[in-house]
Coordinates of C-alpha atoms in Angstrom, one line a residue:
Chain A
M1 CA -39.8 20.0 32.7
L2 CA -36.4 20.8 33.7
A3 CA -35.5 17.2 34.4
N4 CA -37.0 16.3 31.0
S5 CA -34.9 18.8 29.0
S6 CA -31.7 17.8 30.8
K7 CA -32.6 14.2 29.9
T8 CA -33.0 14.9 26.2
N9 CA -29.9 17.0 26.3
K10 CA -28.0 14.1 27.8
S11 CA -29.3 11.6 25.3
S12 CA -28.5 13.8 22.4
K13 CA -25.1 14.3 23.9
S14 CA -24.5 10.6 24.1
L15 CA -25.8 10.2 20.6
M16 CA -23.2 12.8 19.5
R17 CA -20.6 10.9 21.3
K18 CA -21.7 7.6 19.8
F19 CA -22.0 9.0 16.3
P20 CA -18.4 8.2 15.3
I21 CA -19.1 4.6 16.2
Y22 CA -21.9 4.4 13.7
L23 CA -19.6 6.1 11.2
M24 CA -17.0 3.5 11.7
M25 CA -19.5 0.7 11.1
A26 CA -20.7 2.3 7.9
P27 CA -18.2 0.9 5.4
G28 CA -18.8 -2.6 6.6
F29 CA -22.5 -2.3 6.3
I30 CA -22.3 -0.7 2.9
Y31 CA -20.2 -3.7 1.7
L32 CA -22.6 -6.2 3.3
F33 CA -25.6 -4.4 1.8
F34 CA -24.2 -4.7 -1.7
N35 CA -22.4 -8.0 -1.5
N36 CA -24.9 -9.9 0.6
Y37 CA -28.3 -8.2 0.8
I38 CA -28.8 -7.2 -2.8
P39 CA -28.2 -10.7 -4.0
I40 CA -30.7 -12.0 -1.4
A41 CA -33.3 -9.7 -2.9
G42 CA -32.0 -10.8 -6.2
L43 CA -33.2 -14.4 -5.5
A44 CA -36.4 -13.1 -7.0
I45 CA -34.7 -13.6 -10.4
A46 CA -35.7 -17.2 -10.2
F47 CA -39.3 -16.2 -10.8
K48 CA -38.5 -14.1 -13.8
D49 CA -37.8 -14.6 -17.5
I50 CA -34.6 -12.5 -17.7
D51 CA -34.4 -10.6 -20.9
F52 CA -31.4 -8.2 -21.0
R53 CA -33.0 -6.0 -23.6
K54 CA -35.8 -5.2 -21.0
G55 CA -33.3 -5.1 -18.1
I56 CA -33.5 -7.3 -15.0
L57 CA -36.1 -5.2 -13.2
K58 CA -38.5 -5.0 -16.1
S59 CA -38.2 -8.6 -17.2
D60 CA -41.5 -10.6 -17.1
W61 CA -42.6 -12.5 -14.0
I62 CA -43.3 -16.1 -14.9
G63 CA -44.1 -17.7 -11.5
F64 CA -42.7 -21.2 -10.9
R65 CA -42.0 -22.0 -14.6
N66 CA -38.2 -22.0 -14.1
F67 CA -38.6 -24.5 -11.2
E68 CA -40.9 -26.7 -13.4
Y69 CA -38.2 -26.9 -16.0
L70 CA -35.5 -27.6 -13.5
F71 CA -37.4 -30.4 -11.6
K72 CA -38.5 -32.1 -14.8
T73 CA -34.8 -32.7 -15.8
K74 CA -32.9 -35.7 -14.5
D75 CA -30.2 -33.3 -13.3
A76 CA -32.3 -32.0 -10.4
L77 CA -32.3 -35.4 -8.8
I78 CA -28.7 -36.2 -9.7
I79 CA -27.3 -32.9 -8.2
T80 CA -29.3 -33.2 -5.1
R81 CA -28.3 -36.9 -4.6
N82 CA -24.7 -36.2 -5.3
T83 CA -24.5 -33.2 -3.0
L84 CA -26.2 -35.0 -0.1
M85 CA -24.3 -38.3 -0.5
Y86 CA -20.9 -36.8 -0.8
N87 CA -21.4 -34.6 2.1
A88 CA -22.7 -37.5 4.2
A89 CA -19.5 -39.5 3.4
F90 CA -17.3 -36.5 4.1
I91 CA -18.9 -35.8 7.5
L92 CA -18.6 -39.4 8.7
L93 CA -15.1 -40.1 7.4
G94 CA -14.0 -36.6 8.4
I95 CA -14.9 -37.4 12.0
V96 CA -13.3 -40.9 12.0
F97 CA -10.0 -39.8 10.5
G98 CA -9.9 -36.5 12.3
V99 CA -10.4 -38.2 15.7
I100 CA -7.9 -40.9 15.0
A101 CA -5.2 -38.4 13.9
A102 CA -5.9 -36.3 17.0
L103 CA -5.6 -39.3 19.3
L104 CA -2.3 -40.3 17.7
M105 CA -0.9 -36.8 18.0
N106 CA -1.9 -36.7 21.6
E107 CA 0.5 -39.6 22.2
V108 CA 3.5 -37.6 20.9
S109 CA 5.0 -35.7 23.7
N110 CA 8.1 -34.4 21.8
K111 CA 7.1 -30.8 20.9
R112 CA 9.3 -30.6 17.8
L113 CA 8.0 -33.9 16.4
L114 CA 4.4 -32.9 17.0
K115 CA 5.0 -29.6 15.2
F116 CA 6.5 -31.5 12.3
Y117 CA 3.5 -33.8 12.1
Q118 CA 1.1 -30.9 12.3
T119 CA 2.8 -28.9 9.6
A120 CA 2.8 -31.9 7.3
I121 CA -0.8 -32.9 7.9
L122 CA -2.0 -29.3 7.5
S123 CA 0.0 -28.6 4.3
P124 CA -2.8 -29.9 1.9
Q125 CA -5.1 -27.4 3.5
L126 CA -2.9 -24.5 2.3
V127 CA -3.1 -25.1 -1.4
S128 CA -6.0 -24.5 -3.7
W129 CA -8.1 -27.2 -5.4
I130 CA -6.4 -26.1 -8.6
V131 CA -3.0 -27.3 -7.3
V132 CA -4.7 -30.5 -6.1
S133 CA -6.0 -31.1 -9.6
Y134 CA -2.4 -30.9 -10.9
F135 CA -1.4 -33.8 -8.6
V136 CA -4.5 -35.8 -9.6
Y137 CA -3.7 -35.1 -13.2
A138 CA -0.1 -36.4 -12.8
L139 CA -1.5 -39.5 -11.2
L140 CA -4.5 -40.2 -13.4
S141 CA -3.8 -38.7 -16.8
I142 CA -4.7 -41.3 -19.4
D143 CA -1.4 -41.4 -21.3
K144 CA 1.0 -39.6 -18.9
G145 CA -0.4 -40.5 -15.5
M146 CA 1.7 -42.5 -13.0
V147 CA -1.1 -44.9 -12.2
N148 CA -1.7 -46.0 -15.7
N149 CA 2.0 -46.1 -16.6
R150 CA 3.5 -47.6 -13.5
I151 CA 1.1 -49.0 -11.0
L152 CA -1.6 -50.8 -13.0
P153 CA 1.0 -52.7 -15.1
L154 CA 2.6 -53.9 -11.9
L155 CA -0.8 -55.3 -10.9
G156 CA -1.3 -56.8 -14.3
M157 CA -4.2 -54.5 -15.0
K158 CA -5.1 -52.7 -18.1
E159 CA -5.1 -48.9 -18.5
I160 CA -8.1 -47.1 -17.2
S161 CA -9.5 -44.0 -18.8
W162 CA -10.0 -42.2 -15.5
Y163 CA -11.4 -38.9 -16.8
T164 CA -14.2 -40.6 -18.7
E165 CA -15.2 -43.3 -16.3
P166 CA -17.7 -41.9 -13.7
K167 CA -17.8 -45.0 -11.5
Y168 CA -14.3 -44.3 -10.0
W169 CA -15.0 -40.7 -9.0
P170 CA -16.9 -41.2 -5.8
F171 CA -13.8 -42.8 -4.4
I172 CA -11.3 -40.3 -5.9
I173 CA -13.3 -37.3 -4.7
T174 CA -13.8 -38.6 -1.2
I175 CA -10.1 -39.5 -0.9
M176 CA -9.0 -36.1 -2.0
Q177 CA -11.5 -34.4 0.4
I178 CA -10.2 -36.5 3.3
W179 CA -6.6 -35.8 2.3
K180 CA -7.2 -32.1 2.3
T181 CA -9.3 -31.8 5.5
I182 CA -7.7 -34.3 7.9
G183 CA -5.3 -31.7 9.3
F184 CA -8.1 -29.2 9.9
N185 CA -10.3 -31.7 11.6
S186 CA -7.6 -33.2 13.7
I187 CA -6.5 -29.8 15.1
I188 CA -10.0 -29.1 16.3
Y189 CA -10.2 -32.4 18.1
L190 CA -6.7 -32.2 19.4
A191 CA -7.5 -28.8 21.0
T192 CA -10.3 -30.5 23.0
I193 CA -8.2 -33.4 24.0
V194 CA -5.4 -31.1 25.2
G195 CA -7.9 -29.3 27.3
I196 CA -9.0 -32.4 29.2
D197 CA -8.0 -32.2 32.9
S198 CA -4.9 -34.4 33.4
E199 CA -6.3 -35.5 36.8
Y200 CA -8.7 -37.9 35.1
Y201 CA -5.8 -39.7 33.5
E202 CA -3.7 -39.7 36.7
A203 CA -6.6 -41.2 38.6
A204 CA -7.1 -43.8 35.9
T205 CA -3.4 -44.7 35.9
L206 CA -3.5 -45.2 39.7
D207 CA -6.4 -47.6 39.2
G208 CA -4.3 -49.5 36.7
A209 CA -6.2 -48.5 33.5
S210 CA -4.2 -49.1 30.3
R211 CA -3.7 -46.3 27.7
G212 CA -6.3 -47.9 25.5
Q213 CA -8.8 -48.1 28.3
Q214 CA -8.1 -44.5 29.1
I215 CA -8.8 -43.5 25.5
I216 CA -12.0 -45.4 25.4
H217 CA -13.3 -44.4 28.8
I218 CA -12.0 -40.9 29.2
T219 CA -10.8 -39.2 26.0
L220 CA -13.6 -40.4 23.7
P221 CA -16.5 -39.6 26.0
L222 CA -15.1 -36.1 26.6
L223 CA -14.7 -35.6 22.8
V224 CA -18.3 -36.4 22.2
P225 CA -19.6 -32.8 22.6
T226 CA -17.0 -31.5 20.1
I227 CA -17.8 -34.3 17.7
V228 CA -21.6 -33.7 17.9
T229 CA -21.0 -30.0 17.4
L230 CA -18.9 -30.4 14.3
F231 CA -21.3 -33.0 13.0
L232 CA -24.3 -30.6 13.4
I233 CA -22.3 -27.7 11.8
H234 CA -21.6 -29.9 8.8
V235 CA -25.1 -31.2 8.6
G236 CA -26.3 -27.6 8.5
R237 CA -24.1 -27.1 5.4
I238 CA -25.0 -30.4 3.7
F239 CA -26.7 -28.6 0.9
Y240 CA -23.5 -26.7 -0.1
A241 CA -20.7 -28.4 -1.9
D242 CA -17.1 -27.4 -2.4
F243 CA -17.1 -26.0 -5.9
G244 CA -13.4 -26.4 -6.4
L245 CA -13.3 -30.1 -5.4
F246 CA -16.1 -31.0 -7.8
F247 CA -15.2 -28.6 -10.6
Q248 CA -11.4 -28.6 -10.7
V249 CA -10.4 -32.0 -9.6
P250 CA -12.4 -33.9 -12.3
M251 CA -11.2 -31.1 -14.7
N252 CA -14.7 -30.2 -15.7
S253 CA -15.0 -33.4 -17.7
G254 CA -18.5 -33.8 -19.1
A255 CA -18.3 -37.6 -19.2
L256 CA -18.1 -37.6 -15.4
F257 CA -21.1 -35.4 -14.6
S258 CA -23.3 -38.3 -13.4
T259 CA -21.0 -38.7 -10.3
T260 CA -19.4 -35.3 -10.1
N261 CA -22.2 -32.8 -10.7
V262 CA -23.4 -31.1 -7.5
I263 CA -25.7 -28.1 -7.0
D264 CA -22.8 -25.6 -7.0
T265 CA -21.3 -26.8 -10.2
Y266 CA -24.7 -27.1 -11.9
V267 CA -25.5 -23.5 -11.1
Y268 CA -22.1 -22.3 -12.4
R269 CA -22.4 -24.3 -15.7
A270 CA -26.0 -23.3 -16.3
L271 CA -25.2 -19.6 -15.8
L272 CA -21.7 -19.2 -17.4
Q273 CA -21.3 -22.1 -19.8
L274 CA -24.9 -22.6 -21.1
G275 CA -26.1 -19.0 -20.4
D276 CA -29.4 -20.4 -19.0
I277 CA -30.2 -17.8 -16.3
G278 CA -33.6 -19.2 -15.5
M279 CA -32.4 -22.7 -14.8
S280 CA -29.4 -21.6 -12.8
A281 CA -31.4 -19.1 -10.8
A282 CA -34.0 -21.7 -9.9
A283 CA -31.3 -24.2 -8.8
G284 CA -29.6 -21.4 -6.8
F285 CA -32.8 -20.4 -5.1
Y286 CA -33.5 -24.1 -4.2
Q287 CA -30.0 -24.3 -2.6
S288 CA -30.3 -21.0 -0.7
I289 CA -33.7 -21.7 0.8
V290 CA -33.1 -25.4 1.8
G291 CA -29.6 -24.5 2.9
F292 CA -30.9 -21.7 5.1
V293 CA -33.5 -23.9 6.8
L294 CA -30.9 -26.6 7.5
I295 CA -28.4 -24.1 9.0
V296 CA -31.1 -22.6 11.2
I297 CA -32.3 -26.0 12.4
S298 CA -28.8 -27.3 13.1
N299 CA -28.0 -24.2 15.0
L300 CA -31.1 -24.5 17.2
I301 CA -30.0 -28.0 18.1
I302 CA -26.5 -26.9 18.8
R303 CA -27.8 -24.1 21.0
K304 CA -29.9 -26.6 23.0
F305 CA -26.9 -28.5 24.3
N306 CA -23.9 -26.2 23.9
K307 CA -24.8 -22.5 23.8
E308 CA -21.1 -21.4 23.4
N309 CA -20.8 -23.0 20.0
A310 CA -24.0 -21.7 18.5
L311 CA -24.0 -18.8 16.1
F312 CA -27.1 -17.3 17.5
Chain B
M1 CA 5.4 -49.2 37.1
K2 CA 8.4 -49.9 35.0
S3 CA 6.4 -52.1 32.6
K4 CA 3.9 -49.2 32.4
L5 CA 6.6 -46.8 31.3
K6 CA 7.7 -49.3 28.7
Q7 CA 4.1 -49.7 27.5
N8 CA 3.9 -45.9 27.1
R9 CA 7.0 -45.9 25.0
I10 CA 5.6 -48.5 22.7
N11 CA 2.4 -46.5 22.4
T12 CA 4.3 -43.4 21.5
F13 CA 6.4 -45.3 19.0
V14 CA 3.3 -46.8 17.3
A15 CA 1.7 -43.4 17.1
C16 CA 4.8 -41.9 15.6
V17 CA 5.0 -44.6 12.9
I18 CA 1.4 -44.2 11.9
L19 CA 1.7 -40.4 12.0
T20 CA 4.8 -40.6 9.9
I21 CA 2.9 -42.6 7.3
I22 CA 0.0 -40.1 7.3
S23 CA 2.5 -37.2 7.0
I24 CA 4.2 -38.8 4.0
C25 CA 0.8 -39.3 2.3
C26 CA 0.1 -35.6 2.9
I27 CA 3.4 -34.3 1.5
I28 CA 4.2 -36.8 -1.2
P29 CA 1.8 -35.3 -3.9
F30 CA 3.9 -32.1 -3.6
L31 CA 7.0 -34.1 -4.3
L32 CA 5.4 -35.5 -7.5
L33 CA 4.9 -32.0 -8.7
V34 CA 8.5 -31.1 -8.1
I35 CA 9.9 -34.2 -9.6
G36 CA 7.5 -33.9 -12.6
S37 CA 8.9 -30.4 -13.3
F38 CA 12.5 -31.8 -13.3
T39 CA 11.7 -34.7 -15.5
D40 CA 12.8 -34.9 -19.1
N41 CA 9.8 -34.2 -21.3
N42 CA 10.3 -37.2 -23.6
V43 CA 10.4 -39.4 -20.5
I44 CA 7.0 -38.0 -19.4
I45 CA 5.5 -38.6 -22.9
N46 CA 6.8 -42.2 -23.1
E47 CA 6.7 -43.4 -19.4
G48 CA 4.4 -40.9 -17.7
Y49 CA 5.0 -38.9 -14.5
S50 CA 6.8 -40.8 -11.8
F51 CA 8.8 -40.4 -8.6
F52 CA 11.8 -42.1 -10.2
P53 CA 12.2 -40.7 -13.7
S54 CA 14.8 -42.4 -15.9
K55 CA 16.1 -39.0 -17.1
W56 CA 16.2 -35.7 -15.2
S57 CA 16.2 -32.3 -16.8
A58 CA 15.8 -28.6 -15.9
A59 CA 14.6 -27.6 -19.3
A60 CA 11.2 -26.6 -18.0
Y61 CA 12.8 -24.0 -15.7
V62 CA 15.1 -22.8 -18.5
Y63 CA 12.0 -22.1 -20.5
L64 CA 10.2 -20.4 -17.7
S65 CA 13.2 -18.1 -17.1
K66 CA 13.4 -17.1 -20.8
D67 CA 9.9 -15.7 -20.7
F68 CA 9.0 -15.1 -17.1
E69 CA 6.9 -11.9 -17.8
A70 CA 3.6 -13.7 -17.8
M71 CA 4.3 -15.3 -14.5
V72 CA 5.6 -12.0 -13.0
N73 CA 2.5 -10.3 -14.0
A74 CA 0.3 -13.0 -12.4
Y75 CA 2.4 -12.7 -9.2
L76 CA 2.0 -9.0 -9.1
V77 CA -1.8 -9.4 -9.3
T78 CA -1.7 -12.0 -6.6
V79 CA 0.5 -10.0 -4.3
F80 CA -1.5 -6.8 -4.9
T81 CA -4.9 -8.3 -4.2
T82 CA -3.6 -10.2 -1.2
V83 CA -2.0 -7.2 0.4
F84 CA -4.7 -4.6 -0.6
G85 CA -7.7 -6.9 -0.1
T86 CA -6.5 -8.3 3.3
S87 CA -5.6 -4.9 4.8
L88 CA -8.7 -3.1 3.6
G89 CA -10.9 -6.1 4.6
L90 CA -9.3 -6.3 8.0
L91 CA -9.7 -2.5 8.6
I92 CA -13.4 -2.5 7.5
S93 CA -14.1 -5.7 9.4
S94 CA -12.5 -4.6 12.7
M95 CA -14.2 -1.2 12.6
L96 CA -17.5 -2.9 12.1
A97 CA -16.7 -5.4 14.9
Y98 CA -15.7 -2.6 17.2
G99 CA -19.1 -1.0 16.8
L100 CA -20.9 -4.3 17.3
A101 CA -18.9 -5.0 20.5
H102 CA -20.8 -2.0 22.1
N103 CA -23.8 -3.6 23.9
N104 CA -25.3 -0.3 24.9
L105 CA -25.4 1.1 21.5
K106 CA -28.9 2.1 20.1
G107 CA -30.0 -0.5 17.5
S108 CA -27.1 -2.9 18.6
R109 CA -29.3 -6.0 18.4
I110 CA -30.5 -5.2 14.9
L111 CA -27.1 -4.4 13.7
N112 CA -25.6 -7.6 15.1
F113 CA -28.5 -9.6 13.5
L114 CA -27.8 -8.0 10.1
V115 CA -24.2 -9.3 10.2
L116 CA -25.2 -12.7 11.5
F117 CA -27.9 -13.1 8.9
T118 CA -25.2 -12.9 6.1
I119 CA -23.7 -16.1 7.5
L120 CA -26.9 -17.9 7.6
F121 CA -28.4 -16.9 4.3
N122 CA -26.9 -16.0 1.0
G123 CA -28.2 -15.2 -2.4
G124 CA -25.8 -17.5 -4.3
L125 CA -24.0 -17.1 -7.5
V126 CA -26.7 -15.9 -10.0
P127 CA -27.8 -12.7 -8.4
T128 CA -24.3 -11.9 -7.1
Y129 CA -22.9 -12.4 -10.6
L130 CA -25.6 -10.3 -12.2
M131 CA -25.1 -7.5 -9.6
Y132 CA -21.3 -7.3 -10.0
T133 CA -21.4 -7.5 -13.8
Q134 CA -24.6 -5.4 -14.5
L135 CA -24.5 -2.8 -11.7
F136 CA -20.8 -2.5 -10.9
R137 CA -19.4 -3.4 -14.3
I138 CA -16.6 -5.2 -12.6
K139 CA -15.9 -7.7 -15.4
N140 CA -12.3 -7.7 -16.6
T141 CA -11.0 -5.2 -14.0
I142 CA -8.6 -5.7 -11.2
W143 CA -11.4 -5.1 -8.7
A144 CA -13.0 -8.4 -9.7
Q145 CA -10.1 -10.0 -7.9
V146 CA -10.7 -7.9 -4.7
F147 CA -14.3 -7.1 -4.0
P148 CA -16.7 -10.0 -4.6
S149 CA -17.3 -12.3 -1.6
L150 CA -13.8 -12.0 -0.1
L151 CA -13.5 -8.6 1.4
V152 CA -15.7 -8.6 4.5
N153 CA -16.9 -11.9 5.9
G154 CA -19.5 -12.0 8.6
F155 CA -17.8 -14.9 10.3
N156 CA -14.5 -13.0 10.7
V157 CA -16.5 -10.0 12.0
M158 CA -18.0 -12.2 14.7
L159 CA -14.6 -13.5 15.7
L160 CA -13.2 -10.0 16.0
R161 CA -16.2 -8.8 17.9
S162 CA -16.1 -11.5 20.5
Y163 CA -12.3 -10.8 21.0
F164 CA -12.9 -7.0 21.4
R165 CA -15.7 -7.8 24.0
T166 CA -14.0 -10.4 26.1
N167 CA -10.2 -10.2 25.8
I168 CA -9.8 -6.5 26.2
P169 CA -10.4 -5.1 29.8
Q170 CA -13.5 -2.9 29.4
E171 CA -12.1 -0.6 32.1
L172 CA -9.5 0.6 29.6
Y173 CA -12.2 1.8 27.3
E174 CA -14.0 3.5 30.2
A175 CA -10.8 5.2 31.4
A176 CA -10.0 6.5 27.9
R177 CA -13.6 7.8 27.6
I178 CA -13.3 9.6 30.9
D179 CA -10.1 11.2 29.7
G180 CA -12.0 12.5 26.8
A181 CA -10.4 10.4 24.0
S182 CA -12.6 10.1 20.9
E183 CA -13.9 6.8 19.7
G184 CA -11.6 6.7 16.7
R185 CA -8.6 7.3 19.0
I186 CA -9.7 4.6 21.4
F187 CA -10.2 2.2 18.5
F188 CA -6.8 2.9 16.9
K189 CA -4.7 3.5 20.1
I190 CA -6.2 0.9 22.5
C191 CA -8.4 -1.6 20.8
L192 CA -6.2 -2.5 17.7
P193 CA -2.8 -2.7 19.5
L194 CA -4.3 -5.0 22.2
S195 CA -5.9 -7.2 19.5
R196 CA -2.8 -8.2 17.6
P197 CA -3.2 -12.0 18.1
I198 CA -6.8 -12.0 16.7
L199 CA -5.8 -9.5 13.9
A200 CA -2.9 -11.8 12.9
T201 CA -5.2 -14.8 12.9
V202 CA -8.1 -13.3 10.9
G203 CA -5.6 -11.5 8.6
L204 CA -3.8 -14.8 7.9
M205 CA -7.0 -16.6 7.1
Q206 CA -8.1 -13.8 4.8
G207 CA -4.7 -13.5 3.2
L208 CA -4.6 -17.2 2.5
A209 CA -8.0 -16.9 0.9
Y210 CA -6.9 -14.1 -1.4
W211 CA -3.7 -15.9 -2.3
N212 CA -5.6 -19.1 -3.2
S213 CA -8.5 -17.3 -4.8
W214 CA -9.4 -18.4 -8.3
L215 CA -13.2 -18.3 -8.2
N216 CA -13.5 -14.6 -8.9
G217 CA -11.1 -14.8 -11.8
L218 CA -13.2 -17.7 -13.2
Y219 CA -16.4 -15.8 -12.9
Y220 CA -15.4 -12.3 -13.8
L221 CA -12.3 -12.4 -16.0
S222 CA -12.4 -13.4 -19.7
D223 CA -9.3 -11.3 -20.4
T224 CA -6.1 -12.7 -19.1
K225 CA -4.6 -9.4 -18.1
Y226 CA -5.7 -9.6 -14.5
Y227 CA -5.2 -13.3 -14.0
N228 CA -3.5 -14.1 -10.7
V229 CA -1.3 -17.1 -10.2
Q230 CA -4.2 -19.5 -9.5
N231 CA -6.1 -18.4 -12.6
V232 CA -3.0 -19.0 -14.8
L233 CA -2.6 -22.5 -13.3
N234 CA -6.3 -23.2 -13.8
R235 CA -6.2 -22.1 -17.4
L236 CA -3.0 -24.0 -18.2
L237 CA -4.3 -27.4 -17.0
L238 CA -7.6 -27.2 -18.7
D239 CA -6.3 -25.7 -21.9
I240 CA -2.8 -26.7 -22.9
R241 CA -3.1 -24.5 -26.1
Y242 CA -3.1 -21.4 -23.8
L243 CA 0.5 -22.3 -22.8
K244 CA 1.6 -22.1 -26.4
S245 CA -0.5 -19.2 -27.6
G246 CA -1.2 -16.9 -24.7
F247 CA 1.1 -17.5 -21.8
F248 CA 4.5 -17.1 -23.4
G249 CA 3.4 -14.4 -25.8
D250 CA 4.5 -14.6 -29.4
M251 CA 7.0 -17.2 -29.7
A252 CA 8.8 -18.5 -32.8
G253 CA 7.3 -21.7 -34.2
E254 CA 10.5 -23.6 -33.8
M255 CA 10.7 -22.8 -30.1
L256 CA 7.1 -23.8 -29.6
A257 CA 7.6 -27.1 -31.3
T258 CA 10.4 -27.9 -28.9
M259 CA 8.7 -26.7 -25.7
P260 CA 8.7 -29.3 -23.0
T261 CA 5.0 -28.7 -22.2
D262 CA 4.4 -31.5 -19.8
S263 CA 7.2 -30.5 -17.5
V264 CA 6.6 -26.8 -18.0
I265 CA 3.1 -27.0 -16.6
M266 CA 4.4 -28.8 -13.5
A267 CA 7.2 -26.2 -13.2
I268 CA 4.6 -23.4 -13.2
A269 CA 2.6 -25.2 -10.6
V270 CA 5.8 -25.5 -8.4
V271 CA 6.6 -21.8 -8.8
G272 CA 2.9 -21.1 -7.9
V273 CA 2.9 -23.2 -4.7
V274 CA 6.4 -22.9 -3.3
P275 CA 6.4 -19.4 -1.8
M276 CA 3.3 -20.3 0.3
L277 CA 4.8 -23.5 1.6
F278 CA 8.0 -21.7 2.6
I279 CA 6.2 -18.8 4.5
Y280 CA 3.7 -21.1 6.2
P281 CA 5.8 -22.6 9.1
F282 CA 6.3 -19.0 10.4
F283 CA 2.6 -18.4 10.5
Q284 CA 1.5 -21.9 11.6
K285 CA 0.8 -20.7 15.2
Y286 CA -1.8 -18.2 14.0
Y287 CA -3.2 -20.6 11.5
V288 CA -3.8 -23.3 14.0
K289 CA -5.4 -20.7 16.3
G290 CA -7.7 -19.6 13.5
I291 CA -8.9 -23.2 13.0
T292 CA -9.6 -23.8 16.6
L293 CA -11.4 -20.5 17.0
G294 CA -13.5 -20.8 13.9
G295 CA -13.9 -24.5 13.6
V296 CA -16.4 -25.1 16.3
K297 CA -18.7 -22.3 15.4
G298 CA -22.0 -23.3 13.8

């Protein structure tokens, strides 16, 4: 009895002591509750016919009707295809260019020179997609762009109306994405390369291996875990597109939607430009659920072979 | 051995040549912006933007300096949201992370899961938009630039948490507790001062996100009063009439007719980007750290 009371006393004392910790966490959780958890509950909107006169909570439930409308349109297929194909290209090219740039940087032993290269290659990462769309406009504007005015005449080609011709955009968008992310990717790979034990290379040099052989037989195999991890992380996010890249760089041009519309831009336009809440909520729900499943699966795989890099 | 050394030098040389080419490709678009802003407007109209304009001119900057008020206002919004949002976000995030770093706390597993879950799953634009506009009435207020989606990010919280757990000697906490220091005191006097590297890294990433933020303005602002620099740039490129009607305020018709619009928009873009590119080399160390810390986390 005595022991018991002293125990409760102790635990209530420790709770008193720990109470300020909970208090410190409170603002963060309040923010996450509103900014993240209410919208998760709000996904239910996809099953409603929102009528602002009745209010969101009192609007009628309509089952899967919003989804029926969405998947009847051509758009559903186009935005899914675009989102997946672009991301697939970004993932593969991102790895190839990132690894190449990292290998090259590893050959530079001059610290100052290396810092210069890093600064230059990272600079695109620092600016927003809006600034990028200014460059692209200066290059591709139909009447004032550098390409139409200077480059195409040199090649004896006619002017191209870039902002109304969808067929060029898969290339333009992919190039801009690689341009912007090559610095980011190369730094992650370079961090792994720098961490490789130099004894491997010393032993290989003693055995007479050339630099190229060392890269193929030492550096690349030791890079594989990082490559696979990054690959899986990006596959987990393959259902999410970079809104800025697909919205700003093509300057929201309607003629280009067949090759530039992705799930994120579709949801935005349906909600804020067309005012079609049902359609945009259904597309958003589709993205959230499939996206969640993919992230969880990719993380389970990452955890299987490299626990340190997994989120959970 | 000597030929090996020579071979190494050739390798380094080839790597440098290729890296120089890549670096030029990365920087050259910025140069096109700057040159465009210094090009005579008639040259742009007749010959387009180019790296070697046939006539240079600073008219665009003269125009900007005449009526810089709109740009100053946008800068004030950007600076305010960056400083306020980053400091508040950093404070809230690190307090949350400090609590999560305690393994022996009651409910610790659930609380950690609640933060992790926000990274894995999100409600997306539609419910978020409806909540902020219907419940919080955030539309066309300065808070639209601060609160939605930027303030506390589950990912940053996890980075801070793991630093508090592994990089600070736990004995320090224990010693302070035995001495009777309160948790708040331990957090501010021991935890935060010892965590400067991670605070700088997370703060820089967050600050950069605020500086470059345009999504919130696009979603929640129809009034231009609280436009930040990015929103102004966004509006100008998509809607050249905005340059003539809204951005410079009421301007005499004659002045409007002679405005070098094509070089002015590039000049505004330059003024929007340049500060960041100048500050960046000083913060590069922390930025690179942020990438290597965050980049390999699923």
